[in-house]
Amino acid sequence: QWKALMGTDPSFCTGDDLPVETVSWGQAVDFCGKLSLKEGRKCRLPSEAEWEYSCRAGTATPFHTGETISTDQANYDGRQTYGGGKKGVFRDGTADAGSFAPNAWGLHHMHGNVWEWCGDWYSEYPRGDTTDPTGPASGDRRVSRGGCWINFPAVCRSANRAKIVPESWNFHTGFRVVRVLE
């Protein structure tokens, strides 16, 4: 989809069914803008709160799969374990879209594979309980979620977050598109 719309493939890992990666936050936003024009429907990056809500899919555990995760369920560095899980494989690259079972809401690859840009600027969470927190109006780092194929499973937890310079285009950073319902 990226190649068809943008005309190039910047990815480190190449293949028609692999997620695009090695894209900056701005490039991800540009893609969403072009996709919006093409489809006639607004598309954008998810907010950080939307991303985590979607990842959890109604669960309250570290992963939508439960208290632990395996490399049969997600693409991460399986040479390390989490929460009593078993060791698994290290695939040394991204996995094809849809190659692991989706979460309860039908979303694939929420844990691992590629880090996913979010729309929010990064800041520390406010103290106390918060519902649907939003990032500040400006900043110097953007939120990225999900972990990736080179990360240990703890980094791929539903609640884990990263702060990345938006101009960065690391070989393990991609994005997920939200189609706005009208």
PDB file of C-alpha atoms in Angstrom:
ATOM      1  CA  GLN A   1       0.000   0.000   0.000  1.00  0.00           C
ATOM      2  CA  TRP A   2       2.859   2.371   0.847  1.00  0.00           C
ATOM      3  CA  LYS A   3       4.666   1.644  -2.409  1.00  0.00           C
ATOM      4  CA  ALA A   4       1.507   2.032  -4.486  1.00  0.00           C
ATOM      5  CA  LEU A   5       0.677   5.405  -2.937  1.00  0.00           C
ATOM      6  CA  MET A   6       4.133   6.889  -2.336  1.00  0.00           C
ATOM      7  CA  GLY A   7       6.027   5.360  -5.279  1.00  0.00           C
ATOM      8  CA  THR A   8       9.013   4.065  -3.291  1.00  0.00           C
ATOM      9  CA  ASP A   9       9.796   1.554  -0.566  1.00  0.00           C
ATOM     10  CA  PRO A  10      12.155   2.930   2.102  1.00  0.00           C
ATOM     11  CA  SER A  11      12.044  -0.270   4.159  1.00  0.00           C
ATOM     12  CA  PHE A  12      15.084  -2.123   5.484  1.00  0.00           C
ATOM     13  CA  CYS A  13      13.159  -5.399   5.194  1.00  0.00           C
ATOM     14  CA  THR A  14      11.637  -5.680   1.735  1.00  0.00           C
ATOM     15  CA  GLY A  15       8.721  -7.715   0.469  1.00  0.00           C
ATOM     16  CA  ASP A  16       5.220  -7.013  -0.789  1.00  0.00           C
ATOM     17  CA  ASP A  17       3.522  -8.323   2.362  1.00  0.00           C
ATOM     18  CA  LEU A  18       5.875  -6.752   4.923  1.00  0.00           C
ATOM     19  CA  PRO A  19       4.984  -3.590   6.836  1.00  0.00           C
ATOM     20  CA  VAL A  20       6.664  -0.412   5.691  1.00  0.00           C
ATOM     21  CA  GLU A  21       9.341   0.810   8.080  1.00  0.00           C
ATOM     22  CA  THR A  22      12.245   3.232   8.053  1.00  0.00           C
ATOM     23  CA  VAL A  23       9.757   6.115   7.869  1.00  0.00           C
ATOM     24  CA  SER A  24       9.764   9.281   9.929  1.00  0.00           C
ATOM     25  CA  TRP A  25       6.723  10.610  11.757  1.00  0.00           C
ATOM     26  CA  GLY A  26       6.275  13.256   9.057  1.00  0.00           C
ATOM     27  CA  GLN A  27       6.379  10.658   6.296  1.00  0.00           C
ATOM     28  CA  ALA A  28       3.725   8.625   8.114  1.00  0.00           C
ATOM     29  CA  VAL A  29       1.538  11.737   8.413  1.00  0.00           C
ATOM     30  CA  ASP A  30       2.091  12.515   4.709  1.00  0.00           C
ATOM     31  CA  PHE A  31       0.983   8.982   3.814  1.00  0.00           C
ATOM     32  CA  CYS A  32      -2.181   9.408   5.889  1.00  0.00           C
ATOM     33  CA  GLY A  33      -2.905  12.668   4.075  1.00  0.00           C
ATOM     34  CA  LYS A  34      -2.471  11.100   0.631  1.00  0.00           C
ATOM     35  CA  LEU A  35      -4.560   8.093   1.644  1.00  0.00           C
ATOM     36  CA  SER A  36      -7.297  10.456   2.862  1.00  0.00           C
ATOM     37  CA  LEU A  37      -7.388  12.181  -0.534  1.00  0.00           C
ATOM     38  CA  LYS A  38      -7.364   8.901  -2.427  1.00  0.00           C
ATOM     39  CA  GLU A  39     -10.155   7.301  -0.378  1.00  0.00           C
ATOM     40  CA  GLY A  40     -12.194  10.427   0.294  1.00  0.00           C
ATOM     41  CA  ARG A  41     -12.157   9.611   4.013  1.00  0.00           C
ATOM     42  CA  LYS A  42      -9.969  11.104   6.733  1.00  0.00           C
ATOM     43  CA  CYS A  43      -7.057   8.898   7.749  1.00  0.00           C
ATOM     44  CA  ARG A  44      -4.529   9.696  10.479  1.00  0.00           C
ATOM     45  CA  LEU A  45      -2.153   8.223  13.030  1.00  0.00           C
ATOM     46  CA  PRO A  46      -3.797   6.957  16.219  1.00  0.00           C
ATOM     47  CA  SER A  47      -3.501   8.886  19.443  1.00  0.00           C
ATOM     48  CA  GLU A  48      -1.457   7.093  22.069  1.00  0.00           C
ATOM     49  CA  ALA A  49      -4.614   6.330  24.070  1.00  0.00           C
ATOM     50  CA  GLU A  50      -6.354   4.938  20.974  1.00  0.00           C
ATOM     51  CA  TRP A  51      -3.336   2.775  20.209  1.00  0.00           C
ATOM     52  CA  GLU A  52      -3.205   1.214  23.682  1.00  0.00           C
ATOM     53  CA  TYR A  53      -6.980   0.741  23.848  1.00  0.00           C
ATOM     54  CA  SER A  54      -6.886  -1.027  20.478  1.00  0.00           C
ATOM     55  CA  CYS A  55      -3.893  -3.136  21.458  1.00  0.00           C
ATOM     56  CA  ARG A  56      -5.474  -4.317  24.703  1.00  0.00           C
ATOM     57  CA  ALA A  57      -8.780  -5.226  23.008  1.00  0.00           C
ATOM     58  CA  GLY A  58     -10.620  -5.357  26.324  1.00  0.00           C
ATOM     59  CA  THR A  59      -7.827  -6.986  28.339  1.00  0.00           C
ATOM     60  CA  ALA A  60      -5.966  -5.665  31.388  1.00  0.00           C
ATOM     61  CA  THR A  61      -2.928  -7.943  31.074  1.00  0.00           C
ATOM     62  CA  PRO A  62       0.565  -7.048  29.811  1.00  0.00           C
ATOM     63  CA  PHE A  63      -0.312  -8.445  26.365  1.00  0.00           C
ATOM     64  CA  HIS A  64      -3.652  -8.977  24.641  1.00  0.00           C
ATOM     65  CA  THR A  65      -2.603 -12.645  24.708  1.00  0.00           C
ATOM     66  CA  GLY A  66      -2.507 -12.668  28.528  1.00  0.00           C
ATOM     67  CA  GLU A  67       0.230 -12.481  31.145  1.00  0.00           C
ATOM     68  CA  THR A  68       2.942 -13.501  28.695  1.00  0.00           C
ATOM     69  CA  ILE A  69       3.542 -13.872  24.979  1.00  0.00           C
ATOM     70  CA  SER A  70       5.301 -16.325  22.687  1.00  0.00           C
ATOM     71  CA  THR A  71       6.937 -16.057  19.288  1.00  0.00           C
ATOM     72  CA  ASP A  72       4.009 -18.116  17.987  1.00  0.00           C
ATOM     73  CA  GLN A  73       1.862 -15.049  18.762  1.00  0.00           C
ATOM     74  CA  ALA A  74       4.100 -12.101  17.804  1.00  0.00           C
ATOM     75  CA  ASN A  75       7.373 -11.150  16.125  1.00  0.00           C
ATOM     76  CA  TYR A  76       9.935 -10.112  18.748  1.00  0.00           C
ATOM     77  CA  ASP A  77      13.326 -11.367  19.940  1.00  0.00           C
ATOM     78  CA  GLY A  78      12.293 -14.677  21.476  1.00  0.00           C
ATOM     79  CA  ARG A  79      15.714 -15.355  22.982  1.00  0.00           C
ATOM     80  CA  GLN A  80      14.367 -13.602  26.089  1.00  0.00           C
ATOM     81  CA  THR A  81      11.183 -14.388  28.010  1.00  0.00           C
ATOM     82  CA  TYR A  82       8.539 -12.516  29.982  1.00  0.00           C
ATOM     83  CA  GLY A  83       6.262 -13.606  32.815  1.00  0.00           C
ATOM     84  CA  GLY A  84       7.167 -17.272  32.827  1.00  0.00           C
ATOM     85  CA  GLY A  85       6.892 -17.599  29.067  1.00  0.00           C
ATOM     86  CA  LYS A  86       9.089 -19.868  27.009  1.00  0.00           C
ATOM     87  CA  LYS A  87      11.997 -18.926  24.788  1.00  0.00           C
ATOM     88  CA  GLY A  88      11.258 -18.754  21.107  1.00  0.00           C
ATOM     89  CA  VAL A  89      12.774 -17.761  17.791  1.00  0.00           C
ATOM     90  CA  PHE A  90      14.500 -14.603  16.621  1.00  0.00           C
ATOM     91  CA  ARG A  91      13.361 -13.936  13.058  1.00  0.00           C
ATOM     92  CA  ASP A  92      15.911 -11.178  12.328  1.00  0.00           C
ATOM     93  CA  GLY A  93      13.409  -9.055  10.409  1.00  0.00           C
ATOM     94  CA  THR A  94       9.780  -8.102  10.020  1.00  0.00           C
ATOM     95  CA  ALA A  95       7.034 -10.668   9.469  1.00  0.00           C
ATOM     96  CA  ASP A  96       4.369 -10.582   6.767  1.00  0.00           C
ATOM     97  CA  ALA A  97       1.212  -8.641   7.567  1.00  0.00           C
ATOM     98  CA  GLY A  98      -1.399 -10.930   9.083  1.00  0.00           C
ATOM     99  CA  SER A  99       1.042 -13.752   9.796  1.00  0.00           C
ATOM    100  CA  PHE A 100       0.013 -13.965  13.466  1.00  0.00           C
ATOM    101  CA  ALA A 101      -3.489 -14.315  14.876  1.00  0.00           C
ATOM    102  CA  PRO A 102      -5.246 -10.988  15.529  1.00  0.00           C
ATOM    103  CA  ASN A 103      -6.333  -9.732  18.923  1.00  0.00           C
ATOM    104  CA  ALA A 104      -9.983 -10.022  19.997  1.00  0.00           C
ATOM    105  CA  TRP A 105     -10.845  -6.943  17.914  1.00  0.00           C
ATOM    106  CA  GLY A 106      -9.271  -8.273  14.735  1.00  0.00           C
ATOM    107  CA  LEU A 107      -6.071  -6.199  14.835  1.00  0.00           C
ATOM    108  CA  HIS A 108      -2.830  -7.888  13.824  1.00  0.00           C
ATOM    109  CA  HIS A 109       0.732  -7.242  15.030  1.00  0.00           C
ATOM    110  CA  MET A 110      -0.051  -4.941  17.933  1.00  0.00           C
ATOM    111  CA  HIS A 111       2.900  -6.493  19.792  1.00  0.00           C
ATOM    112  CA  GLY A 112       6.254  -6.508  18.023  1.00  0.00           C
ATOM    113  CA  ASN A 113       7.066  -6.489  14.311  1.00  0.00           C
ATOM    114  CA  VAL A 114       7.544  -2.686  13.994  1.00  0.00           C
ATOM    115  CA  TRP A 115       7.279   0.234  16.395  1.00  0.00           C
ATOM    116  CA  GLU A 116       4.243   2.313  15.447  1.00  0.00           C
ATOM    117  CA  TRP A 117       4.150   6.101  15.405  1.00  0.00           C
ATOM    118  CA  CYS A 118       1.304   7.749  17.310  1.00  0.00           C
ATOM    119  CA  GLY A 119      -0.037  11.254  16.784  1.00  0.00           C
ATOM    120  CA  ASP A 120       0.849  12.520  20.269  1.00  0.00           C
ATOM    121  CA  TRP A 121       3.846  14.438  21.463  1.00  0.00           C
ATOM    122  CA  TYR A 122       5.507  12.591  24.340  1.00  0.00           C
ATOM    123  CA  SER A 123       5.196  13.699  27.965  1.00  0.00           C
ATOM    124  CA  GLU A 124       5.093  11.939  31.293  1.00  0.00           C
ATOM    125  CA  TYR A 125       1.627  10.784  32.280  1.00  0.00           C
ATOM    126  CA  PRO A 126      -0.203  12.939  34.819  1.00  0.00           C
ATOM    127  CA  ARG A 127      -0.378  11.605  38.370  1.00  0.00           C
ATOM    128  CA  GLY A 128      -3.473   9.663  39.357  1.00  0.00           C
ATOM    129  CA  ASP A 129      -6.073   7.943  37.242  1.00  0.00           C
ATOM    130  CA  THR A 130      -6.526   9.353  33.761  1.00  0.00           C
ATOM    131  CA  THR A 131      -8.936   8.417  30.996  1.00  0.00           C
ATOM    132  CA  ASP A 132      -7.794   8.907  27.385  1.00  0.00           C
ATOM    133  CA  PRO A 133      -4.756  11.058  28.178  1.00  0.00           C
ATOM    134  CA  THR A 134      -3.500  13.297  25.404  1.00  0.00           C
ATOM    135  CA  GLY A 135      -0.001  14.529  24.807  1.00  0.00           C
ATOM    136  CA  PRO A 136       0.984  18.176  25.026  1.00  0.00           C
ATOM    137  CA  ALA A 137       0.405  20.618  22.161  1.00  0.00           C
ATOM    138  CA  SER A 138       4.110  20.607  21.281  1.00  0.00           C
ATOM    139  CA  GLY A 139       7.342  18.875  22.159  1.00  0.00           C
ATOM    140  CA  ASP A 140      10.542  17.418  20.795  1.00  0.00           C
ATOM    141  CA  ARG A 141       9.685  13.694  20.766  1.00  0.00           C
ATOM    142  CA  ARG A 142       6.714  11.740  19.438  1.00  0.00           C
ATOM    143  CA  VAL A 143       5.176   8.635  21.002  1.00  0.00           C
ATOM    144  CA  SER A 144       5.794   5.259  19.457  1.00  0.00           C
ATOM    145  CA  ARG A 145       4.171   2.027  20.635  1.00  0.00           C
ATOM    146  CA  GLY A 146       4.268  -1.756  20.232  1.00  0.00           C
ATOM    147  CA  GLY A 147       7.926  -2.711  20.211  1.00  0.00           C
ATOM    148  CA  CYS A 148       9.481  -4.489  17.262  1.00  0.00           C
ATOM    149  CA  TRP A 149      11.238  -7.572  15.966  1.00  0.00           C
ATOM    150  CA  ILE A 150      14.563  -6.713  17.650  1.00  0.00           C
ATOM    151  CA  ASN A 151      13.027  -6.058  21.100  1.00  0.00           C
ATOM    152  CA  PHE A 152      12.663  -8.369  24.070  1.00  0.00           C
ATOM    153  CA  PRO A 153       9.046  -9.212  24.982  1.00  0.00           C
ATOM    154  CA  ALA A 154       8.926  -6.767  27.930  1.00  0.00           C
ATOM    155  CA  VAL A 155       9.370  -3.889  25.465  1.00  0.00           C
ATOM    156  CA  CYS A 156       6.367  -5.125  23.444  1.00  0.00           C
ATOM    157  CA  ARG A 157       3.871  -4.905  26.346  1.00  0.00           C
ATOM    158  CA  SER A 158       0.574  -3.071  25.774  1.00  0.00           C
ATOM    159  CA  ALA A 159       1.519  -0.289  28.201  1.00  0.00           C
ATOM    160  CA  ASN A 160       5.103   0.266  27.068  1.00  0.00           C
ATOM    161  CA  ARG A 161       5.854   3.519  25.282  1.00  0.00           C
ATOM    162  CA  ALA A 162       8.818   5.101  23.569  1.00  0.00           C
ATOM    163  CA  LYS A 163       9.722   8.692  22.778  1.00  0.00           C
ATOM    164  CA  ILE A 164      11.387   9.233  19.429  1.00  0.00           C
ATOM    165  CA  VAL A 165      12.579  12.319  17.564  1.00  0.00           C
ATOM    166  CA  PRO A 166       9.975  12.754  14.784  1.00  0.00           C
ATOM    167  CA  GLU A 167      12.649  13.147  12.098  1.00  0.00           C
ATOM    168  CA  SER A 168      14.016   9.700  12.984  1.00  0.00           C
ATOM    169  CA  TRP A 169      13.522   6.951  10.395  1.00  0.00           C
ATOM    170  CA  ASN A 170      14.834   3.834  12.104  1.00  0.00           C
ATOM    171  CA  PHE A 171      14.653   0.467  10.340  1.00  0.00           C
ATOM    172  CA  HIS A 172      12.239  -0.792  12.985  1.00  0.00           C
ATOM    173  CA  THR A 173       9.707   2.069  13.008  1.00  0.00           C
ATOM    174  CA  GLY A 174       6.500   2.050  10.988  1.00  0.00           C
ATOM    175  CA  PHE A 175       2.921   3.078  11.711  1.00  0.00           C
ATOM    176  CA  ARG A 176      -0.741   2.092  11.785  1.00  0.00           C
ATOM    177  CA  VAL A 177      -3.488   4.061  10.062  1.00  0.00           C
ATOM    178  CA  VAL A 178      -6.777   5.089  11.686  1.00  0.00           C
ATOM    179  CA  ARG A 179      -9.700   5.705   9.380  1.00  0.00           C
ATOM    180  CA  VAL A 180     -11.958   8.309  10.973  1.00  0.00           C
ATOM    181  CA  LEU A 181     -15.637   7.371  10.992  1.00  0.00           C
ATOM    182  CA  GLU A 182     -17.968  10.182  10.059  1.00  0.00           C
TER     183      GLU A 182
END
